[in-house]
Coordinates of C-alpha atoms and ligand atoms in Angstrom, one line a residue:
M1 CA -4.1 -24.5 -38.6
A2 CA -7.1 -26.1 -37.0
A3 CA -6.4 -29.3 -38.9
N4 CA -2.8 -29.2 -37.7
M5 CA -4.0 -28.8 -34.1
K6 CA -6.2 -31.8 -34.6
V7 CA -3.3 -33.9 -35.8
K8 CA -1.2 -32.7 -32.9
E9 CA -4.0 -33.5 -30.4
R10 CA -4.4 -36.9 -31.9
V11 CA -0.7 -37.7 -31.7
A12 CA -0.7 -36.5 -28.0
K13 CA -3.7 -38.8 -27.3
K14 CA -1.9 -41.7 -28.9
Q15 CA 0.7 -41.8 -26.1
T16 CA 1.3 -44.9 -23.9
L17 CA -0.5 -44.5 -20.6
C18 CA -1.4 -46.7 -17.6
G19 CA -5.1 -47.5 -17.1
A20 CA -5.5 -44.9 -14.4
L21 CA -4.2 -42.1 -16.5
M22 CA -6.3 -43.3 -19.4
L23 CA -9.3 -42.9 -17.2
I24 CA -8.3 -39.4 -16.3
E25 CA -7.6 -38.4 -19.9
A26 CA -10.9 -39.9 -21.1
L27 CA -12.7 -37.8 -18.4
K28 CA -11.0 -34.7 -19.8
A29 CA -11.8 -35.7 -23.3
E30 CA -15.5 -36.1 -22.3
N31 CA -15.4 -32.7 -20.8
V32 CA -16.3 -34.0 -17.3
K33 CA -16.3 -31.1 -14.8
V34 CA -16.8 -33.0 -11.6
I35 CA -16.7 -36.5 -10.3
F36 CA -18.0 -37.9 -7.1
G37 CA -16.3 -40.7 -5.2
Y38 CA -14.7 -42.4 -2.3
P39 CA -11.2 -44.1 -2.3
G40 CA -10.1 -47.6 -1.2
G41 CA -7.6 -50.3 -1.9
A42 CA -8.6 -51.4 -5.3
V43 CA -8.8 -47.8 -6.7
L44 CA -5.6 -46.5 -5.1
P45 CA -3.8 -46.5 -8.4
I46 CA -6.6 -44.4 -9.8
Y47 CA -6.7 -42.0 -6.8
D48 CA -2.9 -41.7 -7.0
K49 CA -3.2 -40.4 -10.5
L50 CA -6.1 -38.2 -9.6
Y51 CA -3.9 -36.4 -7.1
E52 CA -2.4 -34.0 -9.5
S53 CA -4.8 -34.5 -12.4
G54 CA -6.7 -31.2 -12.1
V55 CA -9.9 -33.3 -12.1
F56 CA -12.4 -31.8 -9.6
H57 CA -13.3 -34.8 -7.3
V58 CA -15.9 -34.4 -4.5
L59 CA -15.2 -36.8 -1.6
T60 CA -18.6 -37.6 -0.3
R61 CA -18.9 -39.2 3.1
H62 CA -20.6 -42.4 1.8
E63 CA -20.7 -43.9 -1.7
Q64 CA -24.5 -43.7 -1.7
G65 CA -24.0 -39.9 -1.3
A66 CA -21.6 -39.9 -4.3
I67 CA -24.0 -41.7 -6.6
H68 CA -27.1 -39.6 -5.6
A69 CA -25.0 -36.5 -6.0
A70 CA -24.0 -37.6 -9.5
E71 CA -27.7 -38.2 -10.2
G72 CA -28.5 -34.7 -9.1
Y73 CA -25.7 -33.3 -11.2
A74 CA -26.9 -35.3 -14.3
R75 CA -30.5 -34.1 -13.9
I76 CA -29.6 -30.5 -13.7
S77 CA -26.7 -30.3 -16.1
G78 CA -28.1 -32.8 -18.7
K79 CA -24.6 -34.3 -18.7
P80 CA -23.7 -37.7 -17.4
G81 CA -22.8 -37.9 -13.7
V82 CA -19.5 -39.7 -12.9
V83 CA -18.8 -41.8 -9.9
I84 CA -15.8 -43.8 -8.6
A85 CA -16.1 -46.3 -5.8
T86 CA -13.7 -49.0 -4.6
S87 CA -14.3 -52.8 -4.8
G88 CA -16.4 -54.8 -2.4
P89 CA -18.3 -52.5 0.1
G90 CA -17.6 -49.4 -2.0
A91 CA -19.3 -51.0 -4.9
T92 CA -22.2 -52.5 -3.0
N93 CA -22.8 -49.1 -1.4
I94 CA -23.7 -47.7 -4.8
V95 CA -26.3 -50.4 -5.7
T96 CA -29.2 -48.3 -4.5
G97 CA -28.1 -45.4 -6.6
L98 CA -27.6 -47.5 -9.7
T99 CA -31.1 -48.9 -9.3
D100 CA -32.5 -45.4 -8.8
A101 CA -30.7 -44.1 -11.9
M102 CA -31.9 -47.1 -13.9
M103 CA -35.5 -46.6 -12.9
D104 CA -35.5 -42.9 -13.6
S105 CA -33.3 -43.0 -16.8
I106 CA -30.4 -41.0 -15.4
P107 CA -27.2 -41.0 -17.4
L108 CA -24.2 -42.1 -15.2
V109 CA -20.8 -43.5 -15.8
V110 CA -19.7 -45.4 -12.8
F111 CA -16.2 -46.8 -12.2
T112 CA -15.7 -49.4 -9.6
G113 CA -12.4 -50.9 -8.5
Q114 CA -12.0 -54.6 -8.5
V115 CA -9.5 -57.0 -7.0
A116 CA -6.6 -57.9 -9.3
S117 CA -7.4 -60.0 -12.3
S118 CA -5.3 -62.9 -11.0
V119 CA -7.4 -63.3 -7.8
I120 CA -10.9 -62.7 -9.2
G121 CA -13.1 -65.5 -8.1
S122 CA -11.0 -66.5 -5.1
D123 CA -13.0 -64.6 -2.5
A124 CA -10.1 -62.2 -2.2
F125 CA -10.2 -59.3 0.3
Q126 CA -13.0 -56.9 -0.7
E127 CA -14.0 -58.9 -3.7
A128 CA -17.6 -58.7 -4.8
D129 CA -19.1 -59.9 -8.0
V130 CA -20.1 -56.4 -9.0
L131 CA -20.9 -57.3 -12.6
G132 CA -23.2 -60.0 -11.4
I133 CA -24.8 -57.8 -8.7
T134 CA -25.4 -54.8 -11.0
M135 CA -26.3 -56.6 -14.3
P136 CA -30.1 -55.9 -13.9
I137 CA -29.7 -52.4 -12.5
T138 CA -27.4 -50.9 -15.2
K139 CA -28.1 -50.1 -18.8
H140 CA -24.8 -51.8 -19.6
S141 CA -21.7 -53.0 -17.7
Y142 CA -18.1 -53.8 -18.5
Q143 CA -15.2 -55.5 -16.7
V144 CA -11.9 -54.5 -18.1
R145 CA -9.9 -57.7 -19.0
D146 CA -7.2 -56.0 -21.2
V147 CA -6.0 -52.5 -20.7
H148 CA -5.9 -52.0 -24.5
E149 CA -9.7 -52.1 -24.4
L150 CA -10.1 -49.4 -21.7
P151 CA -10.3 -46.3 -24.0
K152 CA -12.9 -48.0 -26.2
I153 CA -14.8 -49.1 -23.2
I154 CA -15.0 -45.7 -21.6
K155 CA -16.0 -44.1 -24.9
E156 CA -18.8 -46.6 -25.4
A157 CA -19.9 -46.2 -21.8
F158 CA -20.4 -42.4 -22.2
H159 CA -22.2 -43.0 -25.5
I160 CA -24.5 -45.7 -24.1
A161 CA -25.3 -43.7 -20.9
T162 CA -26.3 -40.6 -22.8
T163 CA -28.0 -41.8 -26.0
G164 CA -31.4 -43.4 -26.5
R165 CA -33.1 -43.9 -23.1
P166 CA -30.4 -42.6 -20.8
G167 CA -29.2 -44.8 -17.9
P168 CA -26.3 -45.9 -15.7
V169 CA -23.3 -47.7 -17.2
L170 CA -20.7 -49.4 -15.0
I171 CA -17.1 -50.1 -15.7
D172 CA -15.4 -52.5 -13.2
I173 CA -11.6 -52.1 -13.3
P174 CA -9.4 -54.7 -11.7
K175 CA -6.5 -53.1 -9.8
D176 CA -3.8 -54.4 -12.2
M177 CA -5.7 -52.9 -15.2
A178 CA -5.2 -49.4 -13.6
V179 CA -1.4 -50.0 -13.5
A180 CA -0.9 -51.8 -16.8
E181 CA 0.0 -49.7 -19.8
A182 CA -1.1 -49.5 -23.4
E183 CA -1.6 -47.0 -26.2
F184 CA -4.3 -44.4 -25.5
D185 CA -6.4 -43.6 -28.5
Y186 CA -9.6 -41.8 -27.7
E187 CA -10.4 -40.6 -31.2
Q188 CA -12.0 -43.8 -32.4
E189 CA -15.6 -43.8 -33.4
V190 CA -18.1 -45.8 -31.3
Q191 CA -19.3 -48.8 -33.3
L192 CA -22.1 -50.7 -31.7
P193 CA -24.2 -52.3 -34.5
G194 CA -26.4 -54.0 -31.8
Y195 CA -27.2 -50.6 -30.2
Q196 CA -28.9 -48.2 -32.5
P197 CA -31.7 -46.3 -30.7
T198 CA -34.4 -45.1 -33.0
T199 CA -34.8 -41.3 -32.6
K200 CA -36.7 -40.4 -35.8
P201 CA -40.3 -41.3 -35.5
N202 CA -42.2 -43.2 -38.2
H203 CA -44.0 -40.7 -40.4
L204 CA -47.0 -42.9 -40.9
Q205 CA -47.5 -43.3 -37.2
I206 CA -47.3 -39.5 -36.8
R207 CA -50.0 -39.1 -39.5
K208 CA -52.2 -41.6 -37.6
L209 CA -51.9 -39.5 -34.5
V210 CA -52.7 -36.3 -36.4
E211 CA -55.8 -38.0 -37.7
A212 CA -56.8 -39.2 -34.3
V213 CA -56.3 -35.8 -32.8
S214 CA -58.5 -34.2 -35.4
Q215 CA -61.4 -36.6 -34.6
A216 CA -61.0 -36.4 -30.8
K217 CA -63.5 -34.7 -28.5
R218 CA -61.6 -35.2 -25.2
P219 CA -57.9 -35.4 -25.9
V220 CA -55.2 -35.1 -23.2
I221 CA -51.4 -35.3 -23.2
L222 CA -49.7 -37.2 -20.4
A223 CA -46.1 -35.9 -20.3
G224 CA -43.3 -37.7 -18.5
A225 CA -39.6 -37.2 -17.9
G226 CA -38.9 -38.2 -21.5
V227 CA -39.9 -34.6 -22.4
L228 CA -37.2 -33.3 -20.1
H229 CA -34.6 -35.8 -21.2
A230 CA -35.3 -34.8 -24.8
N231 CA -35.3 -31.1 -24.0
A232 CA -38.7 -31.0 -25.6
H233 CA -40.5 -28.6 -23.2
E234 CA -40.8 -25.8 -25.8
Q235 CA -42.2 -28.1 -28.4
L236 CA -44.6 -29.6 -25.8
K237 CA -46.0 -26.1 -25.1
Q238 CA -46.2 -25.2 -28.8
Y239 CA -48.0 -28.4 -29.7
A240 CA -50.5 -28.2 -26.8
E241 CA -51.3 -24.6 -27.7
Q242 CA -51.5 -25.3 -31.4
Q243 CA -54.0 -28.2 -30.9
H244 CA -55.7 -26.9 -27.7
I245 CA -54.8 -30.1 -25.8
P246 CA -54.6 -30.1 -22.0
V247 CA -51.5 -31.4 -20.4
I248 CA -51.0 -33.6 -17.3
H249 CA -47.6 -34.5 -15.8
T250 CA -46.2 -37.5 -14.1
L251 CA -44.2 -36.9 -10.9
L252 CA -41.0 -36.9 -12.8
G253 CA -42.3 -34.9 -15.7
L254 CA -43.1 -31.8 -13.5
G255 CA -41.7 -28.6 -15.0
G256 CA -41.9 -29.9 -18.6
F257 CA -45.1 -27.7 -18.9
P258 CA -45.6 -24.5 -16.9
A259 CA -47.8 -25.2 -13.9
D260 CA -49.5 -21.8 -14.3
H261 CA -50.5 -22.5 -17.9
P262 CA -54.3 -22.6 -18.4
L263 CA -54.0 -25.9 -20.2
F264 CA -52.2 -27.6 -17.3
L265 CA -54.3 -30.0 -15.2
G266 CA -51.7 -31.0 -12.6
M267 CA -50.0 -34.2 -11.7
A268 CA -51.6 -37.6 -12.3
G269 CA -51.7 -40.7 -10.1
M270 CA -51.9 -41.8 -6.6
H271 CA -51.7 -38.2 -5.2
G272 CA -52.6 -36.4 -8.4
T273 CA -55.2 -33.7 -8.8
Y274 CA -58.9 -34.6 -9.2
T275 CA -58.9 -32.9 -12.6
A276 CA -55.8 -34.7 -14.0
N277 CA -57.1 -38.1 -12.8
M278 CA -60.6 -37.6 -14.0
A279 CA -59.3 -36.3 -17.4
L280 CA -57.4 -39.6 -17.7
Y281 CA -60.5 -41.5 -16.9
E282 CA -62.8 -39.6 -19.3
C283 CA -60.5 -38.8 -22.2
D284 CA -61.1 -40.3 -25.6
L285 CA -57.6 -39.8 -26.8
L286 CA -54.6 -40.2 -24.5
I287 CA -51.2 -39.0 -25.9
N288 CA -48.4 -40.3 -23.7
V289 CA -45.2 -38.4 -24.4
G290 CA -42.2 -39.9 -22.6
A291 CA -43.9 -41.5 -19.6
R292 CA -43.8 -45.2 -18.9
F293 CA -47.3 -45.8 -17.4
D294 CA -46.0 -46.5 -14.0
D295 CA -48.5 -48.1 -11.6
R296 CA -48.4 -45.0 -9.3
V297 CA -49.7 -43.1 -12.3
T298 CA -52.2 -45.5 -13.7
G299 CA -53.8 -47.0 -10.6
N300 CA -55.7 -50.2 -11.4
L301 CA -55.1 -50.8 -15.1
A302 CA -58.5 -52.3 -15.5
H303 CA -60.0 -48.8 -15.0
F304 CA -57.2 -46.8 -16.6
A305 CA -58.3 -44.5 -19.5
P306 CA -61.1 -46.9 -20.3
K307 CA -62.6 -44.7 -23.0
A308 CA -59.4 -43.7 -24.8
T309 CA -57.5 -44.5 -27.9
V310 CA -53.9 -44.5 -26.6
A311 CA -50.9 -43.1 -28.5
H312 CA -47.5 -43.4 -26.9
I313 CA -44.3 -41.6 -27.9
D314 CA -41.2 -43.2 -26.4
I315 CA -37.5 -43.6 -27.2
D316 CA -37.6 -47.1 -25.6
P317 CA -39.8 -49.4 -27.7
A318 CA -39.9 -51.8 -24.7
E319 CA -42.1 -49.3 -22.8
I320 CA -44.8 -49.2 -25.5
G321 CA -47.7 -51.6 -24.8
K322 CA -45.9 -52.8 -21.6
N323 CA -48.7 -51.8 -19.3
V324 CA -51.4 -50.2 -21.4
P325 CA -52.6 -51.4 -24.8
T326 CA -51.5 -48.9 -27.4
K327 CA -53.2 -48.2 -30.7
I328 CA -50.6 -45.7 -32.0
P329 CA -47.1 -46.6 -31.1
I330 CA -44.5 -43.9 -31.9
V331 CA -40.9 -44.9 -31.2
G332 CA -38.5 -42.0 -31.2
D333 CA -37.2 -38.9 -29.5
A334 CA -39.9 -36.8 -27.9
K335 CA -38.6 -33.6 -29.4
E336 CA -38.4 -35.0 -32.9
A337 CA -41.9 -36.4 -32.6
L338 CA -43.4 -33.1 -31.3
I339 CA -41.6 -31.1 -34.0
Q340 CA -43.2 -33.4 -36.7
L341 CA -46.6 -33.1 -35.0
I342 CA -46.3 -29.3 -34.9
E343 CA -45.2 -29.2 -38.6
Q344 CA -48.2 -31.3 -39.6
N345 CA -50.4 -28.5 -38.2
G346 CA -53.3 -30.9 -38.3
K347 CA -57.0 -30.0 -37.9
R348 CA -57.6 -28.8 -34.4
P349 CA -60.1 -30.9 -32.4
D350 CA -63.2 -29.3 -31.1
V351 CA -62.5 -29.3 -27.4
S352 CA -64.7 -26.5 -26.1
D353 CA -67.0 -28.8 -24.1
W354 CA -64.1 -30.7 -22.8
L355 CA -62.2 -27.6 -21.6
K356 CA -65.4 -26.3 -20.0
Q357 CA -65.7 -29.6 -18.1
L358 CA -62.0 -29.5 -17.1
N359 CA -62.2 -26.0 -15.8
E360 CA -65.3 -26.8 -13.8
W361 CA -63.4 -29.6 -12.1
K362 CA -60.5 -27.4 -11.5
R363 CA -62.8 -24.8 -9.8
E364 CA -64.8 -27.4 -7.9
Y365 CA -62.0 -29.7 -6.7
P366 CA -58.7 -27.8 -6.2
L367 CA -56.0 -29.1 -4.0
M368 CA -57.0 -28.3 -0.4
Y369 CA -55.8 -28.2 3.2
K370 CA -56.9 -26.4 6.3
R371 CA -54.8 -23.7 7.8
E372 CA -55.0 -23.5 11.6
P373 CA -53.7 -20.8 13.9
G374 CA -50.5 -21.7 15.8
V375 CA -49.8 -24.7 13.6
L376 CA -47.5 -25.1 10.6
K377 CA -49.1 -27.0 7.9
P378 CA -46.6 -28.7 5.6
Q379 CA -48.6 -27.7 2.5
R380 CA -48.4 -24.1 3.6
L381 CA -44.7 -24.5 4.2
I382 CA -44.2 -25.6 0.6
E383 CA -46.3 -22.7 -0.7
M384 CA -44.2 -20.3 1.4
I385 CA -41.0 -21.7 -0.1
H386 CA -42.5 -21.3 -3.5
E387 CA -43.2 -17.7 -2.8
Y388 CA -39.7 -17.0 -1.4
T389 CA -38.1 -18.6 -4.5
N390 CA -40.6 -17.3 -7.0
G391 CA -41.2 -20.9 -8.1
E392 CA -37.8 -20.9 -9.8
A393 CA -35.6 -22.8 -7.4
I394 CA -34.0 -26.1 -8.0
V395 CA -35.8 -28.4 -5.6
T396 CA -34.6 -31.8 -4.5
T397 CA -36.6 -34.2 -2.2
D398 CA -36.5 -37.4 -0.4
V399 CA -39.4 -39.8 -0.5
G400 CA -42.6 -39.7 1.4
Q401 CA -45.4 -37.2 2.3
H402 CA -43.1 -34.2 2.0
Q403 CA -42.2 -35.3 -1.6
M404 CA -45.9 -35.4 -2.6
W405 CA -46.6 -32.0 -1.0
V406 CA -43.7 -30.5 -3.0
A407 CA -45.0 -32.1 -6.2
Q408 CA -48.5 -30.7 -5.5
Y409 CA -47.7 -27.3 -4.1
Y410 CA -44.4 -26.2 -5.6
K411 CA -45.8 -25.2 -8.9
F412 CA -42.8 -25.7 -11.2
K413 CA -42.8 -23.1 -14.0
Q414 CA -39.5 -24.2 -15.6
P415 CA -37.9 -27.4 -16.7
H416 CA -34.9 -29.0 -15.1
R417 CA -35.6 -27.6 -11.7
W418 CA -37.1 -30.8 -10.0
V419 CA -34.9 -33.6 -8.7
T420 CA -36.7 -36.4 -7.0
S421 CA -36.5 -40.2 -6.8
G422 CA -39.5 -41.4 -8.7
G423 CA -39.3 -45.1 -9.8
L424 CA -37.3 -46.5 -6.9
G425 CA -38.6 -44.0 -4.2
T426 CA -35.3 -43.8 -2.4
M427 CA -35.3 -42.2 1.0
G428 CA -32.0 -40.3 1.6
F429 CA -31.9 -39.2 -2.0
G430 CA -32.6 -35.5 -1.5
L431 CA -29.6 -34.2 0.4
P432 CA -26.8 -35.7 -1.7
A433 CA -28.7 -35.0 -4.9
A434 CA -28.7 -31.3 -3.9
I435 CA -24.9 -31.3 -3.8
G436 CA -24.8 -32.4 -7.4
A437 CA -27.5 -30.0 -8.5
Q438 CA -25.7 -27.0 -6.9
L439 CA -22.4 -28.0 -8.5
A440 CA -24.2 -28.2 -11.8
Q441 CA -25.6 -24.7 -11.4
P442 CA -23.5 -22.8 -8.9
E443 CA -25.6 -19.6 -9.3
A444 CA -29.0 -21.3 -8.8
T445 CA -31.0 -21.3 -5.6
V446 CA -31.1 -24.9 -4.5
V447 CA -33.6 -26.1 -1.8
S448 CA -33.4 -29.6 -0.5
I449 CA -36.7 -30.5 1.1
V450 CA -36.4 -33.7 3.0
G451 CA -38.2 -35.8 5.6
D452 CA -37.0 -36.2 9.1
G453 CA -36.7 -39.9 8.4
G454 CA -35.0 -39.8 5.0
F455 CA -32.6 -37.0 6.1
Q456 CA -31.1 -39.4 8.6
M457 CA -30.2 -41.9 5.9
T458 CA -27.6 -39.7 4.2
L459 CA -27.1 -36.7 6.6
Q460 CA -23.4 -37.4 6.7
E461 CA -23.3 -35.4 3.4
L462 CA -23.8 -32.2 5.5
S463 CA -20.1 -32.4 5.8
V464 CA -19.6 -32.0 2.1
I465 CA -22.1 -29.1 1.8
Q466 CA -20.3 -27.3 4.6
E467 CA -16.8 -28.0 3.3
L468 CA -17.6 -26.7 -0.2
N469 CA -19.8 -23.9 1.2
L470 CA -22.6 -24.8 -1.1
P471 CA -25.5 -22.4 -0.3
I472 CA -28.1 -25.1 -0.3
K473 CA -31.1 -24.5 1.9
I474 CA -32.0 -27.7 3.7
V475 CA -35.6 -27.9 4.7
I476 CA -36.6 -30.7 7.1
V477 CA -40.3 -31.3 7.0
N478 CA -40.3 -32.7 10.6
N479 CA -43.5 -34.6 11.4
Q480 CA -41.7 -36.8 13.8
A481 CA -42.8 -39.8 11.8
L482 CA -42.2 -41.9 8.8
G483 CA -45.1 -39.9 7.6
M484 CA -46.1 -41.8 4.5
V485 CA -45.9 -45.1 6.4
R486 CA -47.9 -43.6 9.2
Q487 CA -50.6 -42.4 6.7
W488 CA -51.0 -45.9 5.2
Q489 CA -51.2 -47.4 8.7
E490 CA -53.9 -44.8 9.6
I491 CA -55.9 -45.5 6.5
F492 CA -55.4 -49.2 5.8
Y493 CA -54.1 -50.8 9.1
E494 CA -56.6 -49.4 11.7
K495 CA -54.2 -46.8 13.1
R496 CA -51.8 -49.5 14.2
Y497 CA -48.7 -47.4 14.0
S498 CA -46.1 -50.1 13.9
H499 CA -42.6 -48.5 13.9
S500 CA -43.5 -45.4 12.1
L501 CA -43.7 -42.8 14.9
I502 CA -40.4 -41.2 16.0
P503 CA -41.3 -38.6 18.7
N504 CA -37.7 -38.5 19.9
Q505 CA -35.9 -37.2 16.8
P506 CA -32.5 -35.7 17.5
D507 CA -32.1 -32.0 17.7
F508 CA -31.5 -31.3 14.0
V509 CA -30.4 -27.7 14.7
R510 CA -27.6 -28.7 17.0
L511 CA -26.7 -31.5 14.7
A512 CA -26.2 -29.0 11.8
E513 CA -24.3 -26.7 14.1
A514 CA -22.0 -29.6 14.9
Y515 CA -21.2 -29.6 11.2
G516 CA -20.5 -25.9 11.4
M517 CA -23.7 -25.0 9.6
K518 CA -26.2 -22.2 10.4
A519 CA -29.5 -23.8 11.5
M520 CA -32.9 -22.6 12.7
R521 CA -36.2 -24.1 13.8
A522 CA -39.8 -23.0 13.3
T523 CA -43.0 -24.4 14.7
T524 CA -45.6 -21.9 13.5
E525 CA -46.3 -20.1 10.2
E526 CA -45.0 -16.8 11.7
E527 CA -41.8 -18.4 12.8
A528 CA -41.5 -20.1 9.4
E529 CA -41.8 -16.7 7.7
C530 CA -38.9 -15.3 9.8
V531 CA -36.5 -18.2 9.3
L532 CA -37.2 -18.5 5.6
K533 CA -36.5 -14.8 5.1
E534 CA -33.3 -15.1 7.0
A535 CA -32.2 -18.3 5.2
F536 CA -32.8 -17.0 1.7
A537 CA -30.9 -13.9 2.5
T538 CA -27.9 -16.0 3.5
N539 CA -25.4 -17.0 0.8
A540 CA -24.3 -20.1 2.7
P541 CA -25.8 -23.4 3.6
V542 CA -28.6 -23.2 6.1
L543 CA -30.6 -26.0 7.7
L544 CA -34.2 -25.3 8.7
D545 CA -36.0 -27.7 11.0
F546 CA -39.8 -27.2 10.5
H547 CA -42.0 -28.9 13.1
V548 CA -45.1 -29.4 11.0
C549 CA -48.5 -30.7 12.0
P550 CA -47.7 -34.4 12.6
G551 CA -51.0 -35.9 11.7
E552 CA -51.4 -34.3 8.3
N553 CA -52.1 -36.7 5.4
V554 CA -51.5 -36.3 1.6
Y555 CA -54.8 -36.0 -0.4
P556 CA -56.3 -36.6 -2.8
M557 CA -55.4 -40.3 -2.8
V558 CA -56.0 -43.3 -5.0
A559 CA -55.9 -46.4 -2.8
P560 CA -53.9 -49.3 -4.1
G561 CA -56.1 -51.5 -6.4
K562 CA -58.5 -48.6 -7.1
G563 CA -59.0 -46.8 -10.4
L564 CA -58.0 -43.1 -10.8
H565 CA -61.7 -42.1 -10.7
E566 CA -62.0 -43.6 -7.2
M567 CA -59.9 -40.9 -5.4
V568 CA -60.7 -40.1 -1.8
G569 CA -60.1 -36.8 0.0
V570 CA -61.2 -34.6 -2.8
K571 CA -63.7 -32.6 -0.9
W572 CA -64.2 -31.5 2.7
Ligands
TPP601 C1 -34.7 -46.6 1.6 C2 -36.1 -46.6 1.9 N1 -36.6 -47.3 2.9 C3 -37.9 -47.4 3.2 C4 -38.8 -46.7 2.3 C5 -40.3 -46.8 2.6 N2 -40.8 -45.5 2.9 C6 -41.5 -44.7 2.0 S1 -41.9 -43.2 2.6 C7 -41.3 -43.6 4.1 C8 -41.4 -42.6 5.2 C9 -40.5 -41.5 5.0 O1 -40.4 -40.7 6.2 P1 -39.8 -39.3 6.2 O2 -38.5 -39.3 5.5 O3 -39.9 -38.7 7.5 O4 -40.8 -38.5 5.2 P2 -42.4 -38.1 5.4 O5 -43.2 -39.2 4.8 O6 -42.6 -38.1 6.9 O7 -42.6 -36.8 4.8 C10 -40.8 -44.9 4.1 C11 -40.2 -45.5 5.3 C12 -38.3 -46.0 1.3 N3 -39.0 -45.4 0.4 N4 -36.9 -45.9 1.1
MG602 MG1 -41.3 -37.6 8.4

């Protein structure tokens, strides 16, 4: 019976279809639940077929919104985000999102319309060389030249986006290709001899690491987003507990290891904890699991982990040894590698002195800020949001000071709850990303914590949130400044606040109300308590404008060019 069904399905899928219908059938075959997009001339044939397709399409109010929403969806669902944009300006509007997804290894399949094949290269209306523009910011890209190729291309695109190190794949579809017809066969196997990511780690390298661990006195694990992409959080915990190795996270790795675990040392890097950064400086064995030694994590490389043997587990061999000399390279999937390490059950290192030292640092140098009566400190605000959501919300952010305070003070206990723009540092990411995150998990509490600057880069998406009645809580950390820029100008440019202070921000409450959204403002801790209570009791979108202490800075801080051990702002 089942076999019969399969044959029937296959026959059905072998029908002759136009390119636009092929796209829709392929999305259904890939089990795509939602797509984000914006129509225009070159994609009109596709939108016409979408009309009665049953595919859930979210019309964002800007293509940048669509691609960040798709990123948020991908991060929370673990499935690829799908985007459609028209040719020319539609396609160029997604360039930032593609770069963002490329930097943070987010799986996306992005369709762009293109002018008709016959006029490509003639500077036709809304023609842009999208393939040329996006070549360095996609994992792979295609332009459809023959409609017969389209099913194979889409199938490969989903495969490439989601396997190995995930990333964005773009398919540029000339308008005539959406209309032309061919046989639709989506059952074929993907055959890409030149693309065979290594997932199984080399056993000898694993043995080397087991040996190094057994000899170590001061081992530490630096865990990045690779742990989350590989769904290896359970194995990370098991391995760290089995071997008694403390764990540090990168910004994007947060949530991979529970923040309240005694072996957790916090986030590393420019605004990392004293303990995490000093552990990286003092360790004798550094095990990197799925992080790419970003410069915001390492600080000055000349002073990075100077006493350590470095082991690096990564699915992407190009990352190993790129920034930091690596003695034990392990190419493979983080989960597979950790499973093998756990199975080896090697001799535990003697870490009692090391853990004693680390715990002393934790006690001596915790994250700190001063509470003042009548003033709302941004750090306190994040702590309050943590309390209201029991540390279990999905949190999205923009980029800047507020992002760092969330990373420091929203102690993520669970994986796949944290959605932020790491590598590219894209202001305007948080609000649209929250749309995708909420659609990926309709029952979850989603909080979008944004800066007063970044919010204004994509605030048009309030319209989508309101239209779909997504119960997102939008938190503006309003310091009336491009706070992170202001902080750098205060510290490194003699307080010459060139174009970073914005004392005349719009009335965000009335702005949200114009979109038909409930909105409230708070300027003190007491007011913040009240509005948070009301907002979290509401099953509808709410915008909260928090006027926080404008001069607050993010500490600790590693100044550019300095080593991690040269942090400032660690003590009063
Ligand atoms: C698109 C974009 N433009 C410029 C920057 C540089 N930048 C980094 S943080 C920042 C300030 C952000 O201000 P705001 O959104 O209010 O956040 P805050 O730092 O005040 O919390 C700027 C301008 C950026 N990251 N992204
Ligand atoms: Mg600000």
